[in-house]
């Protein structure tokens, strides 16, 4: 019997806990008694813990009582994952991980692992809205920004919220074979493997800064005229700079090249049109500045892992 424990703290995200635990619990229906998962909830405070949505959950034990190891020790995410609030958890985690076979996190639980010194030297991920913060906070880790989940040796981390279900299905497939995991996915009405990664949910375009500069003026002009043709020379001319100087200044201010910004903005414009209108793909491509459906399809597949048609079916 494999043991799986989930660490909870005040203001945790309920679905971060419930999604993976439901996968393991459902898998038990297809497994022999000796192969089933034994599930435990470990709390950072005695008694009932309140999730971020207000639901109260009773943990099986307090961290002071959890002295053994586990086959898989997971840390949930949520608003309360700012772990500086709970030094005892950071003190407890390294020893608990050392006694366990595998460990990991759901969503922003990666920050708790990071503050406990458990991410350095590993490839990891978290919710798309927090990946840049994870990069800055823990430079010793390699953050995969577009992955639904990442397994690196004995560490497995997932993107946000429902990505914990993907993580748990991957664990079940590894432990008991793909057939069991497929049966669980069908019963829960989820897919075994999603098309594309987290990029399909997150905006690709860097936000335009609030302070007006030559670069922000160019950004706003580009966003207002995406159906027009732009190159470095034209954008640099709008900023009254040489092309070389403009490229350096733009990259410094925006953290991406001018052409990467243009391409991302066009993809985001097309995504918005696909989500909110029934316009033909040819019209979407024209209004977004791609020039052709073929070019738009290529970039969608490259950046999002979906074709425009698949994106519309999934998000509209």
PDB file of C-alpha atoms in Angstrom, residues 51-280:
ATOM      1  CA  UNK A  51      -9.656  26.905   3.017  1.00  0.00           C
ATOM      2  CA  UNK A  52      -9.519  30.109   0.971  1.00  0.00           C
ATOM      3  CA  UNK A  53     -13.160  29.615  -0.083  1.00  0.00           C
ATOM      4  CA  UNK A  54     -14.296  29.321   3.538  1.00  0.00           C
ATOM      5  CA  UNK A  55     -14.757  25.542   3.667  1.00  0.00           C
ATOM      6  CA  UNK A  56     -13.434  23.989   6.879  1.00  0.00           C
ATOM      7  CA  UNK A  57     -11.320  20.826   6.723  1.00  0.00           C
ATOM      8  CA  UNK A  58     -10.213  18.619   9.594  1.00  0.00           C
ATOM      9  CA  UNK A  59      -6.667  17.332   9.088  1.00  0.00           C
ATOM     10  CA  UNK A  60      -5.793  13.813  10.242  1.00  0.00           C
ATOM     11  CA  UNK A  61      -2.814  15.017  12.235  1.00  0.00           C
ATOM     12  CA  UNK A  62      -0.673  18.028  13.100  1.00  0.00           C
ATOM     13  CA  UNK A  63       2.822  18.314  11.631  1.00  0.00           C
ATOM     14  CA  UNK A  64       4.273  17.583  15.080  1.00  0.00           C
ATOM     15  CA  UNK A  65       2.527  14.194  14.985  1.00  0.00           C
ATOM     16  CA  UNK A  66       3.693  13.326  11.439  1.00  0.00           C
ATOM     17  CA  UNK A  67       7.032  11.744  12.234  1.00  0.00           C
ATOM     18  CA  UNK A  68       7.105   9.046   9.581  1.00  0.00           C
ATOM     19  CA  UNK A  69       7.829   9.097   5.866  1.00  0.00           C
ATOM     20  CA  UNK A  70       5.508   8.762   2.879  1.00  0.00           C
ATOM     21  CA  UNK A  71       5.642   7.393  -0.625  1.00  0.00           C
ATOM     22  CA  UNK A  72       4.484  10.829  -1.775  1.00  0.00           C
ATOM     23  CA  UNK A  73       4.381  13.996   0.325  1.00  0.00           C
ATOM     24  CA  UNK A  74       2.566  16.910  -1.327  1.00  0.00           C
ATOM     25  CA  UNK A  75       2.142  20.550  -0.308  1.00  0.00           C
ATOM     26  CA  UNK A  76      -1.028  22.300  -1.436  1.00  0.00           C
ATOM     27  CA  UNK A  77      -1.123  25.845  -2.770  1.00  0.00           C
ATOM     28  CA  UNK A  78      -3.358  28.794  -2.124  1.00  0.00           C
ATOM     29  CA  UNK A  79      -3.249  32.356  -0.811  1.00  0.00           C
ATOM     30  CA  UNK A  80      -1.775  31.071   2.445  1.00  0.00           C
ATOM     31  CA  UNK A  81       1.289  29.674   0.663  1.00  0.00           C
ATOM     32  CA  UNK A  82       3.267  32.727   1.722  1.00  0.00           C
ATOM     33  CA  UNK A  83       5.095  30.382   4.032  1.00  0.00           C
ATOM     34  CA  UNK A  84       6.931  33.024   6.020  1.00  0.00           C
ATOM     35  CA  UNK A  85       3.728  32.972   8.076  1.00  0.00           C
ATOM     36  CA  UNK A  86       4.505  29.417   9.225  1.00  0.00           C
ATOM     37  CA  UNK A  87       8.158  28.885  10.247  1.00  0.00           C
ATOM     38  CA  UNK A  88       7.316  25.510  11.919  1.00  0.00           C
ATOM     39  CA  UNK A  89       6.284  24.135   8.508  1.00  0.00           C
ATOM     40  CA  UNK A  90       9.580  25.206   6.963  1.00  0.00           C
ATOM     41  CA  UNK A  91      11.454  23.553   9.810  1.00  0.00           C
ATOM     42  CA  UNK A  92       9.437  20.331   9.515  1.00  0.00           C
ATOM     43  CA  UNK A  93       9.461  19.895   5.726  1.00  0.00           C
ATOM     44  CA  UNK A  94      13.139  19.040   5.024  1.00  0.00           C
ATOM     45  CA  UNK A  95      13.094  16.191   7.544  1.00  0.00           C
ATOM     46  CA  UNK A  96       9.732  14.911   6.289  1.00  0.00           C
ATOM     47  CA  UNK A  97      10.949  15.020   2.686  1.00  0.00           C
ATOM     48  CA  UNK A  98      14.122  13.189   3.704  1.00  0.00           C
ATOM     49  CA  UNK A  99      11.983  10.387   5.159  1.00  0.00           C
ATOM     50  CA  UNK A 100       9.747  10.188   2.069  1.00  0.00           C
ATOM     51  CA  UNK A 101      10.271   8.552  -1.311  1.00  0.00           C
ATOM     52  CA  UNK A 102       8.875  11.388  -3.450  1.00  0.00           C
ATOM     53  CA  UNK A 103       7.629  14.879  -2.701  1.00  0.00           C
ATOM     54  CA  UNK A 104       5.996  17.713  -4.556  1.00  0.00           C
ATOM     55  CA  UNK A 105       3.580  20.621  -4.657  1.00  0.00           C
ATOM     56  CA  UNK A 106       0.364  21.771  -6.213  1.00  0.00           C
ATOM     57  CA  UNK A 107       0.201  25.291  -7.666  1.00  0.00           C
ATOM     58  CA  UNK A 108       1.822  27.893  -5.369  1.00  0.00           C
ATOM     59  CA  UNK A 109       2.819  25.223  -2.879  1.00  0.00           C
ATOM     60  CA  UNK A 110       6.111  25.367  -4.812  1.00  0.00           C
ATOM     61  CA  UNK A 111       6.922  28.565  -2.906  1.00  0.00           C
ATOM     62  CA  UNK A 112       6.702  26.699   0.399  1.00  0.00           C
ATOM     63  CA  UNK A 113       9.086  24.035  -0.914  1.00  0.00           C
ATOM     64  CA  UNK A 114      11.383  26.795  -2.125  1.00  0.00           C
ATOM     65  CA  UNK A 115      11.447  28.596   1.217  1.00  0.00           C
ATOM     66  CA  UNK A 116      12.253  25.251   2.827  1.00  0.00           C
ATOM     67  CA  UNK A 117      15.290  24.895   0.518  1.00  0.00           C
ATOM     68  CA  UNK A 118      13.804  21.989  -1.457  1.00  0.00           C
ATOM     69  CA  UNK A 119      13.783  23.343  -5.039  1.00  0.00           C
ATOM     70  CA  UNK A 120      17.447  24.133  -5.716  1.00  0.00           C
ATOM     71  CA  UNK A 121      18.882  22.083  -8.566  1.00  0.00           C
ATOM     72  CA  UNK A 122      15.474  20.863  -9.749  1.00  0.00           C
ATOM     73  CA  UNK A 123      13.218  21.621 -12.710  1.00  0.00           C
ATOM     74  CA  UNK A 124       9.871  22.837 -11.366  1.00  0.00           C
ATOM     75  CA  UNK A 125       6.675  24.663 -12.286  1.00  0.00           C
ATOM     76  CA  UNK A 126       3.769  26.512 -10.675  1.00  0.00           C
ATOM     77  CA  UNK A 127       0.653  28.417 -11.750  1.00  0.00           C
ATOM     78  CA  UNK A 128       1.352  30.500 -14.884  1.00  0.00           C
ATOM     79  CA  UNK A 129       0.604  33.752 -13.035  1.00  0.00           C
ATOM     80  CA  UNK A 130       3.366  33.008 -10.500  1.00  0.00           C
ATOM     81  CA  UNK A 131       6.177  31.538 -12.616  1.00  0.00           C
ATOM     82  CA  UNK A 132       8.098  34.814 -12.915  1.00  0.00           C
ATOM     83  CA  UNK A 133       7.876  35.318  -9.164  1.00  0.00           C
ATOM     84  CA  UNK A 134       9.144  31.777  -8.628  1.00  0.00           C
ATOM     85  CA  UNK A 135      12.079  32.474 -10.960  1.00  0.00           C
ATOM     86  CA  UNK A 136      13.029  35.593  -9.010  1.00  0.00           C
ATOM     87  CA  UNK A 137      12.533  34.026  -5.584  1.00  0.00           C
ATOM     88  CA  UNK A 138      14.485  30.813  -6.225  1.00  0.00           C
ATOM     89  CA  UNK A 139      17.214  31.286  -8.839  1.00  0.00           C
ATOM     90  CA  UNK A 140      18.695  27.907  -7.921  1.00  0.00           C
ATOM     91  CA  UNK A 141      15.690  26.169  -9.509  1.00  0.00           C
ATOM     92  CA  UNK A 142      14.900  25.872 -13.215  1.00  0.00           C
ATOM     93  CA  UNK A 143      11.313  27.023 -13.682  1.00  0.00           C
ATOM     94  CA  UNK A 144       9.391  25.507 -16.603  1.00  0.00           C
ATOM     95  CA  UNK A 145       6.828  28.189 -17.432  1.00  0.00           C
ATOM     96  CA  UNK A 146       4.571  26.256 -19.830  1.00  0.00           C
ATOM     97  CA  UNK A 147       4.314  22.803 -18.271  1.00  0.00           C
ATOM     98  CA  UNK A 148       1.146  21.419 -16.651  1.00  0.00           C
ATOM     99  CA  UNK A 149       3.352  19.389 -14.324  1.00  0.00           C
ATOM    100  CA  UNK A 150       7.062  18.603 -14.100  1.00  0.00           C
ATOM    101  CA  UNK A 151       8.716  15.516 -12.665  1.00  0.00           C
ATOM    102  CA  UNK A 152      12.431  15.760 -11.917  1.00  0.00           C
ATOM    103  CA  UNK A 153      13.798  12.739 -10.081  1.00  0.00           C
ATOM    104  CA  UNK A 154      11.923  12.530  -6.754  1.00  0.00           C
ATOM    105  CA  UNK A 155      10.229  15.936  -7.070  1.00  0.00           C
ATOM    106  CA  UNK A 156       6.952  16.538  -8.916  1.00  0.00           C
ATOM    107  CA  UNK A 157       5.340  19.974  -9.164  1.00  0.00           C
ATOM    108  CA  UNK A 158       2.221  21.157 -10.969  1.00  0.00           C
ATOM    109  CA  UNK A 159       0.698  24.274 -12.429  1.00  0.00           C
ATOM    110  CA  UNK A 160      -2.355  25.880 -10.916  1.00  0.00           C
ATOM    111  CA  UNK A 161      -5.511  24.445  -9.413  1.00  0.00           C
ATOM    112  CA  UNK A 162      -6.797  21.644 -11.693  1.00  0.00           C
ATOM    113  CA  UNK A 163      -3.236  20.821 -12.800  1.00  0.00           C
ATOM    114  CA  UNK A 164      -2.981  18.896  -9.520  1.00  0.00           C
ATOM    115  CA  UNK A 165      -5.342  16.371 -11.105  1.00  0.00           C
ATOM    116  CA  UNK A 166      -2.924  15.941 -14.025  1.00  0.00           C
ATOM    117  CA  UNK A 167      -0.076  15.454 -11.539  1.00  0.00           C
ATOM    118  CA  UNK A 168      -1.994  12.800  -9.614  1.00  0.00           C
ATOM    119  CA  UNK A 169      -3.005  10.952 -12.797  1.00  0.00           C
ATOM    120  CA  UNK A 170       0.663  10.841 -13.821  1.00  0.00           C
ATOM    121  CA  UNK A 171       1.549   9.348 -10.427  1.00  0.00           C
ATOM    122  CA  UNK A 172      -1.180   6.695 -10.768  1.00  0.00           C
ATOM    123  CA  UNK A 173       0.006   5.833 -14.288  1.00  0.00           C
ATOM    124  CA  UNK A 174       3.572   5.416 -13.026  1.00  0.00           C
ATOM    125  CA  UNK A 175       2.525   3.350 -10.008  1.00  0.00           C
ATOM    126  CA  UNK A 176      -0.151   1.135 -11.563  1.00  0.00           C
ATOM    127  CA  UNK A 177      -0.050   1.539 -15.332  1.00  0.00           C
ATOM    128  CA  UNK A 178      -1.735   3.730 -17.905  1.00  0.00           C
ATOM    129  CA  UNK A 179      -4.939   1.644 -18.020  1.00  0.00           C
ATOM    130  CA  UNK A 180      -5.783   2.371 -14.371  1.00  0.00           C
ATOM    131  CA  UNK A 181      -5.038   6.066 -14.831  1.00  0.00           C
ATOM    132  CA  UNK A 182      -7.210   6.161 -17.968  1.00  0.00           C
ATOM    133  CA  UNK A 183     -10.088   4.528 -16.091  1.00  0.00           C
ATOM    134  CA  UNK A 184      -9.786   7.122 -13.326  1.00  0.00           C
ATOM    135  CA  UNK A 185      -9.686   9.986 -15.838  1.00  0.00           C
ATOM    136  CA  UNK A 186     -12.811   8.691 -17.606  1.00  0.00           C
ATOM    137  CA  UNK A 187     -14.720   8.357 -14.333  1.00  0.00           C
ATOM    138  CA  UNK A 188     -13.752  11.914 -13.333  1.00  0.00           C
ATOM    139  CA  UNK A 189     -14.567  13.238 -16.837  1.00  0.00           C
ATOM    140  CA  UNK A 190     -11.062  14.630 -17.396  1.00  0.00           C
ATOM    141  CA  UNK A 191      -8.486  13.910 -20.091  1.00  0.00           C
ATOM    142  CA  UNK A 192      -5.375  11.848 -19.438  1.00  0.00           C
ATOM    143  CA  UNK A 193      -3.183  14.277 -21.361  1.00  0.00           C
ATOM    144  CA  UNK A 194      -4.128  17.860 -22.176  1.00  0.00           C
ATOM    145  CA  UNK A 195      -3.391  19.438 -25.513  1.00  0.00           C
ATOM    146  CA  UNK A 196      -0.827  22.194 -25.003  1.00  0.00           C
ATOM    147  CA  UNK A 197       0.548  23.635 -21.784  1.00  0.00           C
ATOM    148  CA  UNK A 198      -0.181  26.528 -19.457  1.00  0.00           C
ATOM    149  CA  UNK A 199       0.538  29.109 -22.174  1.00  0.00           C
ATOM    150  CA  UNK A 200      -2.936  28.526 -23.616  1.00  0.00           C
ATOM    151  CA  UNK A 201      -4.397  29.971 -20.396  1.00  0.00           C
ATOM    152  CA  UNK A 202      -2.025  32.886 -19.840  1.00  0.00           C
ATOM    153  CA  UNK A 203      -1.558  36.111 -21.823  1.00  0.00           C
ATOM    154  CA  UNK A 204       1.624  36.089 -23.885  1.00  0.00           C
ATOM    155  CA  UNK A 205       1.962  39.856 -24.239  1.00  0.00           C
ATOM    156  CA  UNK A 206       3.918  41.710 -21.593  1.00  0.00           C
ATOM    157  CA  UNK A 207       1.721  44.403 -19.989  1.00  0.00           C
ATOM    158  CA  UNK A 208       2.416  47.967 -21.077  1.00  0.00           C
ATOM    159  CA  UNK A 209       3.981  50.040 -18.310  1.00  0.00           C
ATOM    160  CA  UNK A 210       1.923  52.806 -16.712  1.00  0.00           C
ATOM    161  CA  UNK A 211       4.694  55.410 -17.109  1.00  0.00           C
ATOM    162  CA  UNK A 212       4.866  56.917 -20.595  1.00  0.00           C
ATOM    163  CA  UNK A 213       8.182  56.332 -22.375  1.00  0.00           C
ATOM    164  CA  UNK A 214       9.167  56.073 -26.035  1.00  0.00           C
ATOM    165  CA  UNK A 215       8.864  52.288 -25.667  1.00  0.00           C
ATOM    166  CA  UNK A 216       5.357  52.351 -24.147  1.00  0.00           C
ATOM    167  CA  UNK A 217       4.235  54.737 -26.869  1.00  0.00           C
ATOM    168  CA  UNK A 218       5.418  52.240 -29.469  1.00  0.00           C
ATOM    169  CA  UNK A 219       3.743  49.366 -27.627  1.00  0.00           C
ATOM    170  CA  UNK A 220       0.419  51.178 -27.491  1.00  0.00           C
ATOM    171  CA  UNK A 221       0.666  52.174 -31.155  1.00  0.00           C
ATOM    172  CA  UNK A 222       1.398  48.569 -32.156  1.00  0.00           C
ATOM    173  CA  UNK A 223      -1.522  47.256 -30.076  1.00  0.00           C
ATOM    174  CA  UNK A 224      -3.865  49.752 -31.727  1.00  0.00           C
ATOM    175  CA  UNK A 225      -2.701  48.878 -35.287  1.00  0.00           C
ATOM    176  CA  UNK A 226      -1.975  45.145 -35.173  1.00  0.00           C
ATOM    177  CA  UNK A 227      -3.449  44.618 -38.632  1.00  0.00           C
ATOM    178  CA  UNK A 228      -0.632  46.727 -40.110  1.00  0.00           C
ATOM    179  CA  UNK A 229       2.879  45.619 -41.070  1.00  0.00           C
ATOM    180  CA  UNK A 230       5.612  46.293 -38.512  1.00  0.00           C
ATOM    181  CA  UNK A 231       9.351  45.744 -38.514  1.00  0.00           C
ATOM    182  CA  UNK A 232      12.183  46.925 -36.287  1.00  0.00           C
ATOM    183  CA  UNK A 233      12.859  49.954 -38.475  1.00  0.00           C
ATOM    184  CA  UNK A 234       9.259  51.165 -38.343  1.00  0.00           C
ATOM    185  CA  UNK A 235       8.962  50.669 -34.572  1.00  0.00           C
ATOM    186  CA  UNK A 236      12.311  52.373 -33.987  1.00  0.00           C
ATOM    187  CA  UNK A 237      11.157  55.296 -36.140  1.00  0.00           C
ATOM    188  CA  UNK A 238       8.046  55.690 -33.972  1.00  0.00           C
ATOM    189  CA  UNK A 239      10.368  56.031 -30.985  1.00  0.00           C
ATOM    190  CA  UNK A 240      12.760  58.367 -32.819  1.00  0.00           C
ATOM    191  CA  UNK A 241      15.643  55.959 -32.212  1.00  0.00           C
ATOM    192  CA  UNK A 242      18.021  53.940 -34.324  1.00  0.00           C
ATOM    193  CA  UNK A 243      16.977  50.307 -34.787  1.00  0.00           C
ATOM    194  CA  UNK A 244      19.890  48.982 -32.714  1.00  0.00           C
ATOM    195  CA  UNK A 245      19.365  51.403 -29.835  1.00  0.00           C
ATOM    196  CA  UNK A 246      15.597  50.852 -29.857  1.00  0.00           C
ATOM    197  CA  UNK A 247      16.033  47.075 -29.701  1.00  0.00           C
ATOM    198  CA  UNK A 248      18.317  47.359 -26.670  1.00  0.00           C
ATOM    199  CA  UNK A 249      16.041  49.807 -24.826  1.00  0.00           C
ATOM    200  CA  UNK A 250      12.910  47.808 -25.652  1.00  0.00           C
ATOM    201  CA  UNK A 251      14.407  44.528 -24.427  1.00  0.00           C
ATOM    202  CA  UNK A 252      15.585  46.199 -21.216  1.00  0.00           C
ATOM    203  CA  UNK A 253      12.171  47.703 -20.450  1.00  0.00           C
ATOM    204  CA  UNK A 254       9.892  44.883 -21.619  1.00  0.00           C
ATOM    205  CA  UNK A 255      12.054  41.769 -21.101  1.00  0.00           C
ATOM    206  CA  UNK A 256      11.365  40.595 -24.635  1.00  0.00           C
ATOM    207  CA  UNK A 257      12.444  41.696 -28.100  1.00  0.00           C
ATOM    208  CA  UNK A 258      10.228  44.053 -30.143  1.00  0.00           C
ATOM    209  CA  UNK A 259       9.389  41.298 -32.620  1.00  0.00           C
ATOM    210  CA  UNK A 260       8.557  38.844 -29.814  1.00  0.00           C
ATOM    211  CA  UNK A 261       6.222  41.467 -28.348  1.00  0.00           C
ATOM    212  CA  UNK A 262       4.566  41.948 -31.746  1.00  0.00           C
ATOM    213  CA  UNK A 263       4.133  38.215 -32.279  1.00  0.00           C
ATOM    214  CA  UNK A 264       2.732  37.679 -28.780  1.00  0.00           C
ATOM    215  CA  UNK A 265       0.338  40.607 -29.159  1.00  0.00           C
ATOM    216  CA  UNK A 266      -0.969  39.175 -32.420  1.00  0.00           C
ATOM    217  CA  UNK A 267      -1.522  35.765 -30.867  1.00  0.00           C
ATOM    218  CA  UNK A 268      -3.348  37.327 -27.917  1.00  0.00           C
ATOM    219  CA  UNK A 269      -5.529  39.428 -30.273  1.00  0.00           C
ATOM    220  CA  UNK A 270      -6.399  36.311 -32.255  1.00  0.00           C
ATOM    221  CA  UNK A 271      -7.188  34.415 -29.057  1.00  0.00           C
ATOM    222  CA  UNK A 272      -9.564  37.169 -27.965  1.00  0.00           C
ATOM    223  CA  UNK A 273     -11.350  37.135 -31.321  1.00  0.00           C
ATOM    224  CA  UNK A 274     -11.617  33.341 -31.282  1.00  0.00           C
ATOM    225  CA  UNK A 275     -13.058  33.407 -27.762  1.00  0.00           C
ATOM    226  CA  UNK A 276     -15.579  36.201 -28.299  1.00  0.00           C
ATOM    227  CA  UNK A 277     -16.680  36.033 -31.937  1.00  0.00           C
ATOM    228  CA  UNK A 278     -17.706  33.674 -34.714  1.00  0.00           C
ATOM    229  CA  UNK A 279     -15.502  35.427 -37.271  1.00  0.00           C
ATOM    230  CA  UNK A 280     -14.006  33.143 -39.948  1.00  0.00           C
TER     231      UNK A 280
END
